[in-house]
mmCIF file with all atom_site columns, C-alpha atoms in Angstrom:
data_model
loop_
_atom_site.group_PDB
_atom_site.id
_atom_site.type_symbol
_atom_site.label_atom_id
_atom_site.label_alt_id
_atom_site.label_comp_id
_atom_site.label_asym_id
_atom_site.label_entity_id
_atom_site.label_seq_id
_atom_site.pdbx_PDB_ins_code
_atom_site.Cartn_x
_atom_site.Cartn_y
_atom_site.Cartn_z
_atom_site.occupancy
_atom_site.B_iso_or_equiv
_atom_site.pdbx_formal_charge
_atom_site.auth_seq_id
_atom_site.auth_comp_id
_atom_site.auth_asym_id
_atom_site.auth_atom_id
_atom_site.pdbx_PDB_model_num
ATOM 1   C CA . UNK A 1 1   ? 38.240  6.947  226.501 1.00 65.00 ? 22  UNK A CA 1
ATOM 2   C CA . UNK A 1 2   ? 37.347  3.749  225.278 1.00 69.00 ? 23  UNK A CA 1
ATOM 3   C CA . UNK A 1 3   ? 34.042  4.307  225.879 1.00 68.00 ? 24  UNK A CA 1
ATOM 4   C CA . UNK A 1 4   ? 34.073  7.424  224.359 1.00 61.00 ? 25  UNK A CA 1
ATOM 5   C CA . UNK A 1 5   ? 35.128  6.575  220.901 1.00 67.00 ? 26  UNK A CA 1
ATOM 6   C CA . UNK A 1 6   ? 32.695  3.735  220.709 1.00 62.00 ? 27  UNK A CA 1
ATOM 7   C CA . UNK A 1 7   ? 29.760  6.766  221.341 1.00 67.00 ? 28  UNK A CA 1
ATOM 8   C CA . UNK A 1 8   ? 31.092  8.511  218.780 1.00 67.00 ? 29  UNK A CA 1
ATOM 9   C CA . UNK A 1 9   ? 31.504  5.422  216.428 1.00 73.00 ? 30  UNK A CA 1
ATOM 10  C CA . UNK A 1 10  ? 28.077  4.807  217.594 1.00 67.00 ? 31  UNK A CA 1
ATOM 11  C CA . UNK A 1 11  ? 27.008  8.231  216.709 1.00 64.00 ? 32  UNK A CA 1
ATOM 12  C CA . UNK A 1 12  ? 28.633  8.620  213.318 1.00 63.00 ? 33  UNK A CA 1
ATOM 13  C CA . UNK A 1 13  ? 27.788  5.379  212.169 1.00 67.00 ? 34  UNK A CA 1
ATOM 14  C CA . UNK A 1 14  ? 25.379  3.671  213.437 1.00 64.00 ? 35  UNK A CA 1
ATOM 15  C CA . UNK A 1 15  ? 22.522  6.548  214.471 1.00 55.00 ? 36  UNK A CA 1
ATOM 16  C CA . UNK A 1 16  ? 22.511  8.060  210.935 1.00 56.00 ? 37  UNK A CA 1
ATOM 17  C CA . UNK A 1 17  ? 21.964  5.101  209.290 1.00 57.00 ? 38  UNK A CA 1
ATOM 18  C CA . UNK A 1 18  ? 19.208  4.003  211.525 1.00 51.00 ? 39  UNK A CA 1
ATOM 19  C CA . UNK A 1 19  ? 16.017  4.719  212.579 1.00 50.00 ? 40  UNK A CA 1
ATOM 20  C CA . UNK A 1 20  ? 16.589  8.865  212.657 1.00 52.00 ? 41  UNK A CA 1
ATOM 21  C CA . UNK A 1 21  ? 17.402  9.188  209.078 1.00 52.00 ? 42  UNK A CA 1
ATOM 22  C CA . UNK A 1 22  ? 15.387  6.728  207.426 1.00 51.00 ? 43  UNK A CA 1
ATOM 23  C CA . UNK A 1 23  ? 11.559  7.213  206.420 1.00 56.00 ? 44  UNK A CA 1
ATOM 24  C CA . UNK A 1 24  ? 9.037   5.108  207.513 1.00 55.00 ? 45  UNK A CA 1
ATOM 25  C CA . UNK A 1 25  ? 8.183   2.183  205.381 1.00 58.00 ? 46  UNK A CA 1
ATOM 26  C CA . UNK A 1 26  ? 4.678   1.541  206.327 1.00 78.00 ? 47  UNK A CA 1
ATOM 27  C CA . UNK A 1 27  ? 1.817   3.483  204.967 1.00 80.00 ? 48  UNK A CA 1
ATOM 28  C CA . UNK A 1 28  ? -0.152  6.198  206.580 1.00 92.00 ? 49  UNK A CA 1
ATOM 29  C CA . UNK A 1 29  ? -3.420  6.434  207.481 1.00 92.00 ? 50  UNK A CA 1
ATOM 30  C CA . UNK A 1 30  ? -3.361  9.624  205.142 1.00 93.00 ? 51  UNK A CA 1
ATOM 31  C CA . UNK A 1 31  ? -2.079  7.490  202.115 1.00 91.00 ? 52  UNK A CA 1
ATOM 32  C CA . UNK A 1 32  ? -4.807  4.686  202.883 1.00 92.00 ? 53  UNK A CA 1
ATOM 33  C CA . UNK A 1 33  ? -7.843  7.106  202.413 1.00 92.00 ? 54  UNK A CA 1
ATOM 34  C CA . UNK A 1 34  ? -5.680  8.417  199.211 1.00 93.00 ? 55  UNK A CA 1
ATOM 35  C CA . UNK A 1 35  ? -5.486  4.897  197.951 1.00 93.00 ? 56  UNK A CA 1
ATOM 36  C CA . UNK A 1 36  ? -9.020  4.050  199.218 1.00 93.00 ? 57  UNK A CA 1
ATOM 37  C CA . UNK A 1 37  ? -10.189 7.047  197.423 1.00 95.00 ? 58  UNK A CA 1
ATOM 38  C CA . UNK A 1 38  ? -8.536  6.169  194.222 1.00 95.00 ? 59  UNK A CA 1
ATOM 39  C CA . UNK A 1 39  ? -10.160 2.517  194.392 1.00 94.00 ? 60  UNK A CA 1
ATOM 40  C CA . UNK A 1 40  ? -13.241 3.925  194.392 1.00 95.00 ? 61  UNK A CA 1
ATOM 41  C CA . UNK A 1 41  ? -12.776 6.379  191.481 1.00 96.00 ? 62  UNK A CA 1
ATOM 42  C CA . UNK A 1 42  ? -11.133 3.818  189.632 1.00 96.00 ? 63  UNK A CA 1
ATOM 43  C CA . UNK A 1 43  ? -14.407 1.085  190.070 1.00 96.00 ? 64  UNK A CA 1
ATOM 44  C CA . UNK A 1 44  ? -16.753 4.387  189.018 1.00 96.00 ? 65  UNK A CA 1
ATOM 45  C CA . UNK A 1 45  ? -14.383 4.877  185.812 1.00 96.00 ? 66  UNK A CA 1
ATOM 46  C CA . UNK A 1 46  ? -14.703 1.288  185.456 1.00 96.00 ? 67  UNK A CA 1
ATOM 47  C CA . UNK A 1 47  ? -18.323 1.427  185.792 1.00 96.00 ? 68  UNK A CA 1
ATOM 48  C CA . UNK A 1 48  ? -19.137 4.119  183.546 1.00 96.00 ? 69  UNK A CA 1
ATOM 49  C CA . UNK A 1 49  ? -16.966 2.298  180.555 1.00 96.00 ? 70  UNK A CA 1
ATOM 50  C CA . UNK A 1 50  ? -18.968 -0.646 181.095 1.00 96.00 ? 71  UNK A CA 1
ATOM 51  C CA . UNK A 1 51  ? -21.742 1.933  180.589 1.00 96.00 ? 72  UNK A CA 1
ATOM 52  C CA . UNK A 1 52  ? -20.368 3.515  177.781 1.00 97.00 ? 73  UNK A CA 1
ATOM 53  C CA . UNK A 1 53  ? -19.650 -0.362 176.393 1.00 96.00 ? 74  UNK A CA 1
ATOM 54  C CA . UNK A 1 54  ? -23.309 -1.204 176.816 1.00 96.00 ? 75  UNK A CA 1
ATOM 55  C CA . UNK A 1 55  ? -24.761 1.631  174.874 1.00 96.00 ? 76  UNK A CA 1
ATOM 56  C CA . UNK A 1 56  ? -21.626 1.008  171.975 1.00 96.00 ? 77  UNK A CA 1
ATOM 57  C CA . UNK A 1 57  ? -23.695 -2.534 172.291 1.00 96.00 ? 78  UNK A CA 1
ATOM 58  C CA . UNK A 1 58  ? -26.868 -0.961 171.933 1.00 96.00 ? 79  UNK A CA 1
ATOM 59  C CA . UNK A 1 59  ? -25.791 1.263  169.133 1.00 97.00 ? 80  UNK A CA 1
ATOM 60  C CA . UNK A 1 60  ? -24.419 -1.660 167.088 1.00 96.00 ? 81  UNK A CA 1
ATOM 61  C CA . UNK A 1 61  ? -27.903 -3.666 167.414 1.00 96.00 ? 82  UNK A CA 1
ATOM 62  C CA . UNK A 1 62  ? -29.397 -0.337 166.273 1.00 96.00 ? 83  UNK A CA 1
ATOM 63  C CA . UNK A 1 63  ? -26.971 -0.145 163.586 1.00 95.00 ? 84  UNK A CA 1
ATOM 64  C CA . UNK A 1 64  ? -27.346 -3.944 162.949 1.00 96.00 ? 85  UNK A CA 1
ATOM 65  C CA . UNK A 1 65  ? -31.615 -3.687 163.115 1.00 96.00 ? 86  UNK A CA 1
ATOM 66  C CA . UNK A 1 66  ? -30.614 -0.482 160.081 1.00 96.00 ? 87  UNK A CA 1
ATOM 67  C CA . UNK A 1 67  ? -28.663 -2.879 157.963 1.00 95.00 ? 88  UNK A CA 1
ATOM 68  C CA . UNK A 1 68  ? -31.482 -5.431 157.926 1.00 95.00 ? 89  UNK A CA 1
ATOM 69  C CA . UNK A 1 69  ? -33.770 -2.758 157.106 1.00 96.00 ? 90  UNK A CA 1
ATOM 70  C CA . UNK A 1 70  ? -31.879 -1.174 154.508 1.00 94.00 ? 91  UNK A CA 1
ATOM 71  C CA . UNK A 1 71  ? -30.966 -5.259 152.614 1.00 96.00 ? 92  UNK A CA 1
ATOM 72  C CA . UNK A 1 72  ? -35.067 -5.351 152.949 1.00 96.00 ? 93  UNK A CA 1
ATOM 73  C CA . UNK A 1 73  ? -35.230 -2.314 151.268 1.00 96.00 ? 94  UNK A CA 1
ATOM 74  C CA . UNK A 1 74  ? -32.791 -3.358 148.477 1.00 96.00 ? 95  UNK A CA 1
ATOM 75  C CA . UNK A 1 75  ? -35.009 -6.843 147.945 1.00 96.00 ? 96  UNK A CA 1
ATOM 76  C CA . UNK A 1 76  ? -38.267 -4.479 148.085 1.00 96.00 ? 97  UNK A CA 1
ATOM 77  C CA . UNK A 1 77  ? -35.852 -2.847 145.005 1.00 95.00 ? 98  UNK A CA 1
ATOM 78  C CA . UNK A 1 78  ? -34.602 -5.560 143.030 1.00 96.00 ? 99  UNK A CA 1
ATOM 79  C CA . UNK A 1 79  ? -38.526 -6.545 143.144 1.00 96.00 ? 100 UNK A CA 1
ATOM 80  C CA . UNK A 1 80  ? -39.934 -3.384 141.651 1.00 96.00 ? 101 UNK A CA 1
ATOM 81  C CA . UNK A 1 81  ? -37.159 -3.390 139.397 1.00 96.00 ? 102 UNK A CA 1
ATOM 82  C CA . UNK A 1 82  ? -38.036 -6.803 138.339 1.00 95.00 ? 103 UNK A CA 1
ATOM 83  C CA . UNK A 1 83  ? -41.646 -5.973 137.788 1.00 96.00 ? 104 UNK A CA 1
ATOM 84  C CA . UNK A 1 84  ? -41.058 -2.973 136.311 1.00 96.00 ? 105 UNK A CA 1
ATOM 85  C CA . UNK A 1 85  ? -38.874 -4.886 133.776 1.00 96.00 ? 106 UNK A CA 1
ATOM 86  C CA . UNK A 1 86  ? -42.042 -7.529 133.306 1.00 96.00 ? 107 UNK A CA 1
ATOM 87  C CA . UNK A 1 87  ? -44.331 -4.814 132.898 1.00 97.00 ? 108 UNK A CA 1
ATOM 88  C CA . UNK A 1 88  ? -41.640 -2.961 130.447 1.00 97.00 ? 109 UNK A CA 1
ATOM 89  C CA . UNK A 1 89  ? -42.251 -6.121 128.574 1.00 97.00 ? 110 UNK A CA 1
ATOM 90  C CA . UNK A 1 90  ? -45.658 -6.658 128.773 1.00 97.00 ? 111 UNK A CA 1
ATOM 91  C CA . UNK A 1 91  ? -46.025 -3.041 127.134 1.00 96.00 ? 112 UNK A CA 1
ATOM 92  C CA . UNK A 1 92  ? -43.705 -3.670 124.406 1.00 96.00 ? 113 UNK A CA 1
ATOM 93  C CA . UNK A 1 93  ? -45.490 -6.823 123.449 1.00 97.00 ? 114 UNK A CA 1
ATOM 94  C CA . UNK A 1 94  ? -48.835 -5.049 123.269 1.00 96.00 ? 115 UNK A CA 1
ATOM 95  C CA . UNK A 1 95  ? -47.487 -2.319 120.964 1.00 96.00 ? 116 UNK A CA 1
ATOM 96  C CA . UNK A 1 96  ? -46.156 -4.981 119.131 1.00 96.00 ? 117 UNK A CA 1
ATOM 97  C CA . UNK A 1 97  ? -49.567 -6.691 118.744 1.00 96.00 ? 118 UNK A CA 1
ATOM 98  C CA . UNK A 1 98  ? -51.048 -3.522 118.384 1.00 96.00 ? 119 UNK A CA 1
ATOM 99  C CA . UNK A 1 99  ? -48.809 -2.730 115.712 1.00 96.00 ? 120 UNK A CA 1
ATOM 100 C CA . UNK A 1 100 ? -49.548 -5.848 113.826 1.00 96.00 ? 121 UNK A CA 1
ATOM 101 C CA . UNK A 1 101 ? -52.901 -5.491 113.872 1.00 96.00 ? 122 UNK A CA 1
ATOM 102 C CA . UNK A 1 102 ? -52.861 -1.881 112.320 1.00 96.00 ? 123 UNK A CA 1
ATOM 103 C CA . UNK A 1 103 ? -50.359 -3.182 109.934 1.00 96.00 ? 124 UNK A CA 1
ATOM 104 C CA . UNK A 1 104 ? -53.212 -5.520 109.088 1.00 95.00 ? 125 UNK A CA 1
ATOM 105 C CA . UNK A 1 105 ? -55.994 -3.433 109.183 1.00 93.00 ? 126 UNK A CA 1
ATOM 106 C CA . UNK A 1 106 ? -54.692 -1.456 106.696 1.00 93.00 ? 127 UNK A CA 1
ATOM 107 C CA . UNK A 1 107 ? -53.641 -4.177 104.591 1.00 93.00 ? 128 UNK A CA 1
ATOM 108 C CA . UNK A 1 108 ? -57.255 -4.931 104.958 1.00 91.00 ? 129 UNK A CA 1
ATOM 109 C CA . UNK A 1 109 ? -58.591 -2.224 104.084 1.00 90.00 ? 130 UNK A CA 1
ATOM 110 C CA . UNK A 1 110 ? -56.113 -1.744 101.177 1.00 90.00 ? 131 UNK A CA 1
ATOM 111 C CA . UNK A 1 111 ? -56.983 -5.037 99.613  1.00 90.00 ? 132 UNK A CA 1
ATOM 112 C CA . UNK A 1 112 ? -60.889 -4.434 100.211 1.00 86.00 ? 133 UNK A CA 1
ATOM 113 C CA . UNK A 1 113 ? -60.874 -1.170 98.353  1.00 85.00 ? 134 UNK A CA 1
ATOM 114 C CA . UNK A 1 114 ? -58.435 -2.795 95.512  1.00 86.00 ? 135 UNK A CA 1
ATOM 115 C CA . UNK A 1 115 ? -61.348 -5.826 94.687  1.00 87.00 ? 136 UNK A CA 1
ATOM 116 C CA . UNK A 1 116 ? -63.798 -3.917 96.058  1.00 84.00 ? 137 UNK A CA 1
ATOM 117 C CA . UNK A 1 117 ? -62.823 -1.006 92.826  1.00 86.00 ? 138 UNK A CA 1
ATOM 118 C CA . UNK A 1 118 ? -62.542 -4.110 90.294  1.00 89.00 ? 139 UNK A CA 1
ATOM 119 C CA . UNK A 1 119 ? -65.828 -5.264 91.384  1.00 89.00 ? 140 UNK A CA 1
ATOM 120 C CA . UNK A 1 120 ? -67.647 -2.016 91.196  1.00 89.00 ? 141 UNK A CA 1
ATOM 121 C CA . UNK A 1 121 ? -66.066 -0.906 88.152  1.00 89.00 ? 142 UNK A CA 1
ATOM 122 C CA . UNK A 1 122 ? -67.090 -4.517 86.350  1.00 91.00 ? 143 UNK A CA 1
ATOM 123 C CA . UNK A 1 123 ? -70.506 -4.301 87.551  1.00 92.00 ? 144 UNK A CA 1
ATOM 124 C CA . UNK A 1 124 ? -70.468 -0.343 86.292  1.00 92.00 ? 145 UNK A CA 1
ATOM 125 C CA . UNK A 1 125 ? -69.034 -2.319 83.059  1.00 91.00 ? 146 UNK A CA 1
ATOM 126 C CA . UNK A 1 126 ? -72.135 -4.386 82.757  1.00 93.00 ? 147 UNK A CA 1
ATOM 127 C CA . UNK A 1 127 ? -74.411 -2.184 83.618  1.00 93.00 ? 148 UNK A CA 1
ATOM 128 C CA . UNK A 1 128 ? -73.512 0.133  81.088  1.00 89.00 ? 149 UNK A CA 1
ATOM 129 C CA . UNK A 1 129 ? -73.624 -2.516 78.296  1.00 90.00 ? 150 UNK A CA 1
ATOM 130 C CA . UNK A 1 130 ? -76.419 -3.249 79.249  1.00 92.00 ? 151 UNK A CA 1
ATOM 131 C CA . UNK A 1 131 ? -78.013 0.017  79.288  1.00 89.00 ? 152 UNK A CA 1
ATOM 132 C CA . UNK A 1 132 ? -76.490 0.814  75.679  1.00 87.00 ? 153 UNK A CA 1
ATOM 133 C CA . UNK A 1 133 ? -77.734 -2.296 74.616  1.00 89.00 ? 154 UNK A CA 1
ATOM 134 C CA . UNK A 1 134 ? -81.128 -1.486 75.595  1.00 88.00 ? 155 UNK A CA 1
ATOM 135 C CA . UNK A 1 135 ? -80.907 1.819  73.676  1.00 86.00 ? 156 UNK A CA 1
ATOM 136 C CA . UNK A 1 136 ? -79.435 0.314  70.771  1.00 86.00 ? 157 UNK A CA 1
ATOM 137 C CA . UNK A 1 137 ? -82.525 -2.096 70.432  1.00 89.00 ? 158 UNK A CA 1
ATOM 138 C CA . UNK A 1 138 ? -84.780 1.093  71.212  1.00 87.00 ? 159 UNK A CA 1
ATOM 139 C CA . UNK A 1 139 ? -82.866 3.132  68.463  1.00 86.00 ? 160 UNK A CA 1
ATOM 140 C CA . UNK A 1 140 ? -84.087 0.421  65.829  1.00 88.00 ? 161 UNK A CA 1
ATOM 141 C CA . UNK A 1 141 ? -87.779 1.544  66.535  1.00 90.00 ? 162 UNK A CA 1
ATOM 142 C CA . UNK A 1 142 ? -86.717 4.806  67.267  1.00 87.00 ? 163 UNK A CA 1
ATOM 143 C CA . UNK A 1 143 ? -84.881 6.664  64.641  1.00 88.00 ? 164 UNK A CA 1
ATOM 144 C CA . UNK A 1 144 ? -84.377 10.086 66.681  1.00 90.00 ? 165 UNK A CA 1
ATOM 145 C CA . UNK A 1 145 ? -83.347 8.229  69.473  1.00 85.00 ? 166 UNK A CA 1
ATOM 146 C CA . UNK A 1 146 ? -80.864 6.197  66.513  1.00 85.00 ? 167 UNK A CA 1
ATOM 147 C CA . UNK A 1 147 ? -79.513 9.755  65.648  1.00 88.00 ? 168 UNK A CA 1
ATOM 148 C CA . UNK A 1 148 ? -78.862 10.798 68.935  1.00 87.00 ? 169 UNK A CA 1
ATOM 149 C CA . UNK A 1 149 ? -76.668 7.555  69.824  1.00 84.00 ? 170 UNK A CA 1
ATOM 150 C CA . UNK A 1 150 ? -74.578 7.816  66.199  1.00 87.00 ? 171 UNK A CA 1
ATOM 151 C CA . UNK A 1 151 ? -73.926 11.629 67.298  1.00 90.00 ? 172 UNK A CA 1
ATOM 152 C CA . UNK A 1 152 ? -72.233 10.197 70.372  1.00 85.00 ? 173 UNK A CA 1
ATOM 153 C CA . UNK A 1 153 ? -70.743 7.461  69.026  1.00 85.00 ? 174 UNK A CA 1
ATOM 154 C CA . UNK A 1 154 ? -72.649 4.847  70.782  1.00 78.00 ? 175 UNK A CA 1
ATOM 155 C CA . UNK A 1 155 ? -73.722 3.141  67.277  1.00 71.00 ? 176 UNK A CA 1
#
């Protein structure tokens, strides 16, 4: 009986802890083409971010070469500007010179006509003196030509 209750002690306590209820602990040849599988998957993931990574590379040279260009623009810019500004300048200065000069052009032209008026008016002046003179001396050998002055009041 002995015997017998050390079966079933073997039986109750020993079997279902063993080998017949627990799973096996190594891996399958199933689960190593699953994990096998995955590796591979995983290194194409990892390949196509390093993809991905090299055109975000690319994209920020590009993005880079458009930030050089666009500063070279904003010198071309600042170097119209700054000729724009010169020749702004340059044209205000000219109609400032031109200015002056019409300014004294007609200050000219004022001041010619002024003595030029004096002058013409003196020598008109003279002339006329002259020319009564000359028929006042007439007039003496003259006596119409003596009337015709007093009636005038040249005599």
């Amino acid at each position: 009986m002995r015997m017998v209750t050390l079966g079933l002690i073997f039986l109750v306590f020993i079997l279902p802890s063993g080998a017949f209820c627990a799973e096996p602990s190594g891996f399958t040849q199933q689960d190593r083409e699953l994990l096998l599988t995955l590796k591979v998957k995983v290194e194409e993931i990892d390949k196509r971010f390093e993809q991905i990574d090299k055109r975000f590379e690319q994209i920020d040279k590009r993005f880079e070469q458009l930030d050089k260009r666009f500063e070279q623009i904003d010198k071309r810019f600042e170097q119209v500007d700054k000729r724009l500004a010169f020749i702004q300048q340059i044209l205000v200065a000219m109609f400032g010179v031109f200015g002056g000069l019409c300014a004294v052009f007609v200050g000219l032209l004022l001041w010619d006509r002024r003595t030029f008026k004096e002058m013409a008016k003196r020598e008109a002046l003279r002339e006329r003196s002259r020319i009564v003179e000359a028929l006042r001396r007439y007039s003496e050998k003259e006596p119409r030509m003596a009337e015709i002055l007093r009636s005038l009041g040249l005599l």
